[in-house]
Amino acid sequence: MESLEWLSEDGTFAAKASDKAIEFIRHQCVAAGHQETGGILVGYYTPKRECAIITKASEAPADSRSGRLRFYRGVVGLRDWLARLWRGEKREYYLGEWHFHPAKSPDMSSLDTAQMKDIAQNGSYRCPEPLLLIASGHPSSSFVVSLFVCPHGKPPMRMQPCSVPPPPNQHED
Ligand SMILES: [Zn+2]
C-alpha cells in the first residue's frame, strides 16, 4: 500500500502516514478479527507545523478492553516506548490514536468524540490537536482508512484524502 496523505476541508491541517504504519495497523486489524482494537499514533510535525507525519503505530496495550462495538485503550508500555522514540534520531512523539471498527462505519462514534476531546484538553498528552485514524471494513480486502483531526475547543474535522502519485514501478495500462 502506498503512503497516504490527507488535508482538512479548510486547508489548515495536513497529515501523511507511512506505509509501514498503515501496514502495521492492517496486521493488527487482521489479528483482532471481529473485535475492535486500537493504539496510538506517533511521528512528528514538519518544522512549521504544517503537516503531521505519522511514522509508527502501537499495538493495543495489554490493559486495553475491547468488544465488537467498543474499545478502551490501555496504557501499559506506552510511556517507555514514547520515551525511547523521543530520545531517538527522529524525535518522534504522540500524535493521536487509531481504532479498528470491524462492525461500524469509518466514522467517529460519540464515545470516540468524547475520548478525543479529553485527550485534546489533557495537558499530559501535550497534544492539543490529536489525530484519530479509523480503520474499517475487512482488513484483507475492503480495508478503508479515514483520518480526523480533533482540535481543542472545536468539533472534530474529517480529513480528505489527497491523491498520491503511484510508485514508479506501477503502470496503468
Ligand atoms: Zn472508535
GROMACS .gro file of C-alpha atoms and ligand atoms in nm:
model
  174
    1MET     CA    1   0.000   0.000   0.000
    2GLU     CA    2   0.134   0.345  -0.088
    3SER     CA    3   0.169   0.616   0.175
    4LEU     CA    4  -0.149   0.810   0.250
    5GLU     CA    5  -0.195   1.186   0.263
    6TRP     CA    6  -0.482   1.399   0.390
    7LEU     CA    7  -0.584   1.764   0.404
    8SER     CA    8  -0.860   1.914   0.621
    9GLU     CA    9  -1.150   2.078   0.433
   10ASP     CA   10  -1.046   2.424   0.546
   11GLY     CA   11  -0.688   2.353   0.438
   12THR     CA   12  -0.539   2.420   0.782
   13PHE     CA   13  -0.432   2.064   0.875
   14ALA     CA   14  -0.234   1.820   0.665
   15ALA     CA   15  -0.116   1.471   0.755
   16LYS     CA   16   0.075   1.187   0.600
   17ALA     CA   17   0.107   0.823   0.713
   18SER     CA   18   0.397   0.595   0.624
   19ASP     CA   19   0.331   0.262   0.450
   20LYS     CA   20   0.492   0.097   0.748
   21ALA     CA   21   0.241   0.248   0.994
   22ILE     CA   22  -0.060   0.158   0.774
   23GLU     CA   23   0.063  -0.197   0.717
   24PHE     CA   24   0.123  -0.242   1.089
   25ILE     CA   25  -0.233  -0.125   1.163
   26ARG     CA   26  -0.374  -0.358   0.898
   27HIS     CA   27  -0.196  -0.655   1.057
   28GLN     CA   28  -0.333  -0.560   1.398
   29CYS     CA   29  -0.685  -0.545   1.249
   30VAL     CA   30  -0.649  -0.890   1.089
   31ALA     CA   31  -0.539  -1.028   1.426
   32ALA     CA   32  -0.834  -0.860   1.604
   33GLY     CA   33  -1.093  -1.041   1.389
   34HIS     CA   34  -1.438  -0.916   1.482
   35GLN     CA   35  -1.324  -0.720   1.788
   36GLU     CA   36  -1.240  -0.352   1.790
   37THR     CA   37  -0.879  -0.272   1.862
   38GLY     CA   38  -0.654   0.032   1.854
   39GLY     CA   39  -0.345   0.203   1.977
   40ILE     CA   40  -0.156   0.528   1.949
   41LEU     CA   41  -0.004   0.709   1.652
   42VAL     CA   42   0.344   0.855   1.674
   43GLY     CA   43   0.554   1.070   1.448
   44TYR     CA   44   0.634   1.439   1.427
   45TYR     CA   45   0.526   1.767   1.273
   46THR     CA   46   0.719   1.929   0.991
   47PRO     CA   47   0.923   2.231   1.117
   48LYS     CA   48   0.649   2.491   1.055
   49ARG     CA   49   0.384   2.251   1.194
   50GLU     CA   50   0.207   2.250   0.857
   51CYS     CA   51   0.194   1.869   0.831
   52ALA     CA   52   0.180   1.579   1.078
   53ILE     CA   53   0.391   1.283   0.968
   54ILE     CA   54   0.265   0.954   1.115
   55THR     CA   55   0.565   0.721   1.120
   56LYS     CA   56   0.453   0.441   1.354
   57ALA     CA   57   0.152   0.298   1.535
   58SER     CA   58   0.143   0.096   1.857
   59GLU     CA   59  -0.039  -0.228   1.914
   60ALA     CA   60  -0.319  -0.230   2.172
   61PRO     CA   61  -0.158  -0.208   2.518
   62ALA     CA   62  -0.215  -0.521   2.729
   63ASP     CA   63  -0.457  -0.344   2.963
   64SER     CA   64  -0.689  -0.230   2.680
   65ARG     CA   65  -1.052  -0.351   2.683
   66SER     CA   66  -1.243  -0.422   2.368
   67GLY     CA   67  -1.563  -0.565   2.231
   68ARG     CA   68  -1.740  -0.576   1.897
   69LEU     CA   69  -1.853  -0.213   1.930
   70ARG     CA   70  -1.619  -0.051   2.177
   71PHE     CA   71  -1.252  -0.006   2.260
   72TYR     CA   72  -1.082   0.145   2.562
   73ARG     CA   73  -0.712   0.180   2.504
   74GLY     CA   74  -0.484   0.085   2.793
   75VAL     CA   75  -0.153   0.246   2.882
   76VAL     CA   76   0.089  -0.037   2.970
   77GLY     CA   77   0.427   0.007   2.798
   78LEU     CA   78   0.344   0.330   2.615
   79ARG     CA   79   0.536   0.564   2.844
   80ASP     CA   80   0.864   0.370   2.794
   81TRP     CA   81   0.807   0.338   2.419
   82LEU     CA   82   0.742   0.711   2.382
   83ALA     CA   83   1.048   0.795   2.593
   84ARG     CA   84   1.266   0.577   2.366
   85LEU     CA   85   1.123   0.734   2.050
   86TRP     CA   86   1.175   1.085   2.184
   87ARG     CA   87   1.542   1.007   2.254
   88GLY     CA   88   1.580   0.866   1.902
   89GLU     CA   89   1.719   1.038   1.596
   90LYS     CA   90   1.379   1.149   1.461
   91ARG     CA   91   1.246   1.269   1.798
   92GLU     CA   92   0.905   1.109   1.743
   93TYR     CA   93   0.619   1.178   1.980
   94TYR     CA   94   0.249   1.117   2.040
   95LEU     CA   95   0.021   1.240   1.759
   96GLY     CA   96  -0.308   1.068   1.837
   97GLU     CA   97  -0.499   0.741   1.830
   98TRP     CA   98  -0.602   0.472   1.585
   99HIS     CA   99  -0.911   0.248   1.604
  100PHE     CA  100  -1.040  -0.052   1.414
  101HIS     CA  101  -1.417  -0.053   1.364
  102PRO     CA  102  -1.491  -0.401   1.222
  103ALA     CA  103  -1.867  -0.371   1.259
  104LYS     CA  104  -1.923   0.003   1.217
  105SER     CA  105  -1.875   0.274   0.960
  106PRO     CA  106  -1.544   0.460   0.937
  107ASP     CA  107  -1.696   0.748   1.134
  108MET     CA  108  -1.625   0.868   1.485
  109SER     CA  109  -1.863   0.727   1.745
  110SER     CA  110  -1.993   0.952   2.024
  111LEU     CA  111  -1.752   0.768   2.256
  112ASP     CA  112  -1.465   0.844   2.016
  113THR     CA  113  -1.558   1.214   2.012
  114ALA     CA  114  -1.566   1.226   2.393
  115GLN     CA  115  -1.232   1.042   2.424
  116MET     CA  116  -1.057   1.266   2.169
  117LYS     CA  117  -1.192   1.578   2.340
  118ASP     CA  118  -1.043   1.454   2.668
  119ILE     CA  119  -0.706   1.394   2.503
  120ALA     CA  120  -0.702   1.740   2.337
  121GLN     CA  121  -0.761   1.914   2.671
  122ASN     CA  122  -0.546   1.682   2.887
  123GLY     CA  123  -0.212   1.859   2.937
  124SER     CA  124  -0.022   1.535   2.998
  125TYR     CA  125  -0.062   1.436   2.631
  126ARG     CA  126   0.086   1.770   2.513
  127CYS     CA  127  -0.126   1.726   2.202
  128PRO     CA  128  -0.394   1.999   2.154
  129GLU     CA  129  -0.481   1.874   1.803
  130PRO     CA  130  -0.483   1.493   1.829
  131LEU     CA  131  -0.549   1.281   1.521
  132LEU     CA  132  -0.784   0.983   1.513
  133LEU     CA  133  -0.727   0.729   1.236
  134ILE     CA  134  -1.018   0.487   1.190
  135ALA     CA  135  -0.968   0.163   1.001
  136SER     CA  136  -1.283  -0.020   0.896
  137GLY     CA  137  -1.407  -0.285   0.660
  138HIS     CA  138  -1.230  -0.614   0.603
  139PRO     CA  139  -0.853  -0.573   0.659
  140SER     CA  140  -0.752  -0.813   0.381
  141SER     CA  141  -1.000  -0.697   0.111
  142SER     CA  142  -1.208  -0.382   0.161
  143PHE     CA  143  -0.983  -0.204   0.409
  144VAL     CA  144  -1.077   0.164   0.450
  145VAL     CA  145  -0.874   0.417   0.645
  146SER     CA  146  -1.008   0.758   0.742
  147LEU     CA  147  -0.849   1.035   0.945
  148PHE     CA  148  -0.994   1.301   1.174
  149VAL     CA  149  -0.826   1.592   1.348
  150CYS     CA  150  -0.974   1.689   1.684
  151PRO     CA  151  -0.853   2.040   1.777
  152HIS     CA  152  -0.907   2.151   2.135
  153GLY     CA  153  -1.230   2.352   2.167
  154LYS     CA  154  -1.353   2.276   1.813
  155PRO     CA  155  -1.560   1.995   1.663
  156PRO     CA  156  -1.359   1.712   1.503
  157MET     CA  157  -1.283   1.755   1.131
  158ARG     CA  158  -1.268   1.476   0.877
  159MET     CA  159  -0.954   1.499   0.665
  160GLN     CA  160  -0.987   1.450   0.289
  161PRO     CA  161  -0.752   1.203   0.122
  162CYS     CA  162  -0.514   1.368  -0.127
  163SER     CA  163  -0.414   1.196  -0.444
  164VAL     CA  164  -0.070   1.043  -0.417
  165PRO     CA  165   0.122   0.963  -0.735
  166PRO     CA  166   0.164   0.587  -0.786
  167PRO     CA  167   0.506   0.440  -0.712
  168PRO     CA  168   0.736   0.435  -1.019
  169ASN     CA  169   0.720   0.057  -1.063
  170GLN     CA  170   0.342   0.056  -1.124
  171HIS     CA  171   0.197   0.114  -1.468
  172GLU     CA  172  -0.163   0.171  -1.564
  173ASP     CA  173  -0.249   0.001  -1.889
  174ZN      ZN  174  -1.363   0.419   1.769
   0.00000   0.00000   0.00000
